[in-house]
Tab-separated table of N, CA, C and O in Angstrom:
chain	number	residue	atom	x	y	z
A	1	MET	N	8.110	161.925	7.292
A	1	MET	CA	6.984	161.104	7.321
A	1	MET	C	6.167	161.247	5.978
A	1	MET	O	6.035	162.368	5.495
A	2	LEU	N	5.685	160.125	5.526
A	2	LEU	CA	4.963	160.114	4.250
A	2	LEU	C	3.605	159.491	4.522
A	2	LEU	O	3.478	158.507	5.303
A	3	LEU	N	2.601	159.952	3.771
A	3	LEU	CA	1.261	159.354	3.846
A	3	LEU	C	0.961	158.606	2.547
A	3	LEU	O	1.103	159.162	1.458
A	4	ASP	N	0.615	157.342	2.688
A	4	ASP	CA	0.170	156.548	1.593
A	4	ASP	C	-1.345	156.757	1.445
A	4	ASP	O	-2.081	156.279	2.308
A	5	THR	N	-1.758	157.555	0.433
A	5	THR	CA	-3.131	157.942	0.397
A	5	THR	C	-4.039	156.784	-0.013
A	5	THR	O	-5.229	156.830	0.218
A	6	ALA	N	-3.477	155.718	-0.523
A	6	ALA	CA	-4.278	154.507	-0.841
A	6	ALA	C	-4.727	153.770	0.391
A	6	ALA	O	-5.805	153.220	0.411
A	7	THR	N	-3.877	153.778	1.385
A	7	THR	CA	-4.266	153.038	2.593
A	7	THR	C	-4.402	153.921	3.887
A	7	THR	O	-4.757	153.399	4.883
A	8	GLU	N	-4.111	155.242	3.680
A	8	GLU	CA	-4.177	156.248	4.800
A	8	GLU	C	-3.238	155.901	5.917
A	8	GLU	O	-3.432	156.221	7.053
A	9	ARG	N	-2.102	155.205	5.567
A	9	ARG	CA	-1.062	154.858	6.542
A	9	ARG	C	0.115	155.828	6.411
A	9	ARG	O	0.425	156.211	5.318
A	10	VAL	N	0.691	156.140	7.506
A	10	VAL	CA	1.871	156.989	7.604
A	10	VAL	C	3.056	156.196	7.862
A	10	VAL	O	3.030	155.299	8.760
A	11	GLY	N	4.172	156.454	7.185
A	11	GLY	CA	5.404	155.709	7.382
A	11	GLY	C	6.597	156.405	6.886
A	11	GLY	O	6.489	157.531	6.453
A	12	THR	N	7.734	155.789	7.048
A	12	THR	CA	9.002	156.378	6.615
A	12	THR	C	9.455	155.634	5.348
A	12	THR	O	9.177	154.455	5.132
A	13	PHE	N	10.092	156.322	4.466
A	13	PHE	CA	10.620	155.731	3.210
A	13	PHE	C	11.750	154.839	3.524
A	13	PHE	O	12.682	155.164	4.176
A	14	GLU	N	11.666	153.604	2.992
A	14	GLU	CA	12.690	152.628	3.191
A	14	GLU	C	13.478	152.316	1.941
A	14	GLU	O	14.620	151.794	2.005
A	15	GLY	N	12.853	152.580	0.756
A	15	GLY	CA	13.579	152.283	-0.471
A	15	GLY	C	12.588	152.136	-1.632
A	15	GLY	O	11.387	152.246	-1.482
A	16	ALA	N	13.162	151.906	-2.817
A	16	ALA	CA	12.308	151.752	-4.028
A	16	ALA	C	12.848	150.635	-4.884
A	16	ALA	O	14.038	150.374	-4.900
A	17	GLN	N	11.933	149.888	-5.494
A	17	GLN	CA	12.339	148.819	-6.440
A	17	GLN	C	11.159	148.576	-7.364
A	17	GLN	O	10.027	148.480	-6.978
A	18	GLY	N	11.494	148.543	-8.597
A	18	GLY	CA	10.532	148.135	-9.636
A	18	GLY	C	9.354	149.115	-9.713
A	18	GLY	O	8.228	148.737	-9.964
A	19	GLY	N	9.643	150.382	-9.522
A	19	GLY	CA	8.631	151.399	-9.603
A	19	GLY	C	7.698	151.490	-8.391
A	19	GLY	O	6.646	152.134	-8.420
A	20	ARG	N	8.024	150.791	-7.335
A	20	ARG	CA	7.207	150.774	-6.133
A	20	ARG	C	8.067	151.338	-5.005
A	20	ARG	O	9.296	151.221	-5.022
A	21	TRP	N	7.463	152.021	-4.038
A	21	TRP	CA	8.161	152.480	-2.891
A	21	TRP	C	7.818	151.559	-1.706
A	21	TRP	O	6.734	150.956	-1.624
A	22	TYR	N	8.745	151.454	-0.759
A	22	TYR	CA	8.538	150.653	0.437
A	22	TYR	C	8.551	151.611	1.615
A	22	TYR	O	9.483	152.346	1.812
A	23	LEU	N	7.513	151.542	2.397
A	23	LEU	CA	7.307	152.396	3.556
A	23	LEU	C	7.220	151.454	4.813
A	23	LEU	O	6.731	150.373	4.703
A	24	ARG	N	7.705	151.971	5.919
A	24	ARG	CA	7.661	151.292	7.189
A	24	ARG	C	6.885	152.109	8.167
A	24	ARG	O	7.020	153.361	8.281
A	25	PRO	N	5.980	151.517	8.905
A	25	PRO	CA	5.157	152.240	9.872
A	25	PRO	C	6.019	152.961	10.975
A	25	PRO	O	7.103	152.636	11.228
A	26	VAL	N	5.480	154.000	11.508
A	26	VAL	CA	6.122	154.784	12.597
A	26	VAL	C	6.357	153.789	13.696
A	26	VAL	O	5.474	153.060	14.059
A	27	GLY	N	7.500	153.792	14.322
A	27	GLY	CA	7.860	152.940	15.341
A	27	GLY	C	8.288	151.514	14.943
A	27	GLY	O	8.504	150.656	15.792
A	28	GLY	N	8.359	151.265	13.629
A	28	GLY	CA	8.810	149.954	13.175
A	28	GLY	C	7.588	149.057	12.812
A	28	GLY	O	6.516	149.517	12.860
A	29	GLY	N	7.992	147.909	12.345
A	29	GLY	CA	6.988	146.952	11.843
A	29	GLY	C	7.165	146.542	10.462
A	29	GLY	O	8.314	146.891	9.880
A	30	THR	N	6.292	145.819	9.879
A	30	THR	CA	6.447	145.328	8.540
A	30	THR	C	6.207	146.382	7.506
A	30	THR	O	5.185	147.112	7.585
A	31	GLU	N	7.145	146.583	6.598
A	31	GLU	CA	6.966	147.568	5.555
A	31	GLU	C	5.943	147.113	4.550
A	31	GLU	O	5.660	145.940	4.476
A	32	TRP	N	5.414	148.015	3.821
A	32	TRP	CA	4.425	147.754	2.813
A	32	TRP	C	4.807	148.467	1.491
A	32	TRP	O	5.565	149.422	1.552
A	33	GLU	N	4.296	147.990	0.393
A	33	GLU	CA	4.527	148.584	-0.935
A	33	GLU	C	3.558	149.650	-1.096
A	33	GLU	O	2.389	149.583	-0.732
A	34	ALA	N	4.031	150.748	-1.711
A	34	ALA	CA	3.146	151.884	-2.019
A	34	ALA	C	3.396	152.350	-3.452
A	34	ALA	O	4.552	152.377	-3.908
A	35	ASP	N	2.349	152.797	-4.067
A	35	ASP	CA	2.463	153.451	-5.419
A	35	ASP	C	2.949	154.852	-5.249
A	35	ASP	O	2.250	155.629	-4.509
A	36	PRO	N	4.117	155.187	-5.789
A	36	PRO	CA	4.658	156.514	-5.575
A	36	PRO	C	3.703	157.696	-5.925
A	36	PRO	O	3.745	158.734	-5.342
A	37	SER	N	2.803	157.428	-6.900
A	37	SER	CA	1.838	158.477	-7.255
A	37	SER	C	0.794	158.744	-6.225
A	37	SER	O	0.060	159.669	-6.258
A	38	ARG	N	0.680	157.768	-5.211
A	38	ARG	CA	-0.286	157.929	-4.188
A	38	ARG	C	0.352	158.245	-2.814
A	38	ARG	O	-0.305	158.145	-1.799
A	39	VAL	N	1.592	158.691	-2.848
A	39	VAL	CA	2.317	158.995	-1.649
A	39	VAL	C	2.655	160.502	-1.653
A	39	VAL	O	3.018	161.097	-2.649
A	40	ARG	N	2.450	161.126	-0.445
A	40	ARG	CA	2.750	162.518	-0.309
A	40	ARG	C	3.301	162.775	1.102
A	40	ARG	O	3.107	161.915	1.989
A	41	PRO	N	3.961	163.871	1.302
A	41	PRO	CA	4.384	164.207	2.727
A	41	PRO	C	3.215	164.206	3.639
A	41	PRO	O	2.125	164.775	3.304
A	42	ALA	N	3.358	163.653	4.832
A	42	ALA	CA	2.332	163.677	5.806
A	42	ALA	C	2.121	165.039	6.421
A	42	ALA	O	3.181	165.689	6.730
A	43	GLY	N	0.989	165.496	6.541
A	43	GLY	CA	0.719	166.779	7.313
A	43	GLY	C	0.899	166.607	8.768
A	43	GLY	O	1.035	165.532	9.277
A	44	THR	N	0.796	167.710	9.457
A	44	THR	CA	1.011	167.732	10.895
A	44	THR	C	0.051	166.777	11.597
A	44	THR	O	0.424	165.957	12.449
A	45	MET	N	-1.246	166.888	11.261
A	45	MET	CA	-2.235	166.035	11.943
A	45	MET	C	-2.042	164.556	11.662
A	45	MET	O	-2.223	163.688	12.512
A	46	GLU	N	-1.666	164.226	10.371
A	46	GLU	CA	-1.415	162.818	10.103
A	46	GLU	C	-0.232	162.300	10.758
A	46	GLU	O	-0.214	161.172	11.280
A	47	HIS	N	0.787	163.125	10.898
A	47	HIS	CA	2.031	162.749	11.666
A	47	HIS	C	1.675	162.464	13.098
A	47	HIS	O	2.021	161.471	13.703
A	48	VAL	N	0.902	163.377	13.718
A	48	VAL	CA	0.502	163.193	15.168
A	48	VAL	C	-0.333	161.981	15.333
A	48	VAL	O	-0.121	161.224	16.252
A	49	ARG	N	-1.271	161.756	14.385
A	49	ARG	CA	-2.073	160.578	14.490
A	49	ARG	C	-1.274	159.290	14.483
A	49	ARG	O	-1.502	158.389	15.277
A	50	ALA	N	-0.311	159.242	13.611
A	50	ALA	CA	0.574	158.068	13.493
A	50	ALA	C	1.346	157.880	14.864
A	50	ALA	O	1.514	156.762	15.281
A	51	LEU	N	1.833	158.956	15.436
A	51	LEU	CA	2.579	158.855	16.719
A	51	LEU	C	1.618	158.363	17.804
A	51	LEU	O	2.019	157.544	18.649
A	52	VAL	N	0.355	158.839	17.846
A	52	VAL	CA	-0.570	158.431	18.840
A	52	VAL	C	-0.892	156.916	18.721
A	52	VAL	O	-0.944	156.168	19.650
A	53	VAL	N	-1.114	156.453	17.439
A	53	VAL	CA	-1.355	155.071	17.201
A	53	VAL	C	-0.202	154.269	17.724
A	53	VAL	O	-0.417	153.174	18.342
A	54	GLU	N	1.032	154.647	17.421
A	54	GLU	CA	2.201	153.898	17.835
A	54	GLU	C	2.289	153.872	19.368
A	54	GLU	O	2.589	152.814	19.989
A	55	GLU	N	2.022	155.003	20.034
A	55	GLU	CA	2.082	155.088	21.492
A	55	GLU	C	0.994	154.152	22.089
A	55	GLU	O	1.290	153.420	23.045
A	56	ASN	N	-0.186	154.118	21.551
A	56	ASN	CA	-1.209	153.259	22.066
A	56	ASN	C	-0.877	151.775	21.823
A	56	ASN	O	-1.107	150.939	22.700
A	57	ARG	N	-0.282	151.439	20.741
A	57	ARG	CA	0.187	150.082	20.436
A	57	ARG	C	1.232	149.647	21.473
A	57	ARG	O	1.175	148.575	22.016
A	58	THR	N	2.184	150.547	21.730
A	58	THR	CA	3.224	150.235	22.713
A	58	THR	C	2.742	150.059	24.038
A	58	THR	O	3.050	149.115	24.837
A	59	ARG	N	1.780	150.930	24.538
A	59	ARG	CA	1.225	150.790	25.829
A	59	ARG	C	0.421	149.548	26.001
A	59	ARG	O	0.495	148.927	27.018
A	60	SER	N	-0.344	149.206	25.017
A	60	SER	CA	-1.178	148.026	25.062
A	60	SER	C	-0.349	146.730	25.203
A	60	SER	O	-0.726	145.764	25.767
A	61	ALA	N	0.861	146.777	24.664
A	61	ALA	CA	1.758	145.582	24.734
A	61	ALA	C	2.246	145.380	26.149
A	61	ALA	O	2.643	144.243	26.519
A	62	TYR	N	2.268	146.387	27.033
A	62	TYR	CA	2.798	146.320	28.395
A	62	TYR	C	1.652	146.151	29.422
A	62	TYR	O	1.912	146.051	30.573
A	63	ARG	N	0.415	146.083	28.970
A	63	ARG	CA	-0.670	145.922	29.952
A	63	ARG	C	-0.760	144.489	30.390
A	63	ARG	O	-0.459	143.594	29.651
A	64	LEU	N	-1.138	144.278	31.664
A	64	LEU	CA	-1.266	142.934	32.143
A	64	LEU	C	-2.597	142.336	31.892
A	64	LEU	O	-3.623	142.915	31.821
């Protein structure tokens, strides 16, 4: 897991092109461009926060 410090988003590395990195949110979704100089490994709390956000998103999709 990586943290994009410019956006405070956590994602997985998908690839690089033209000096930019592409990250995808935990659990899938639309990838975004990130400046490699603003990306670092996500810490434990950042990783957990991303998992909780994804769990909440998934649960809200199944509410009636």
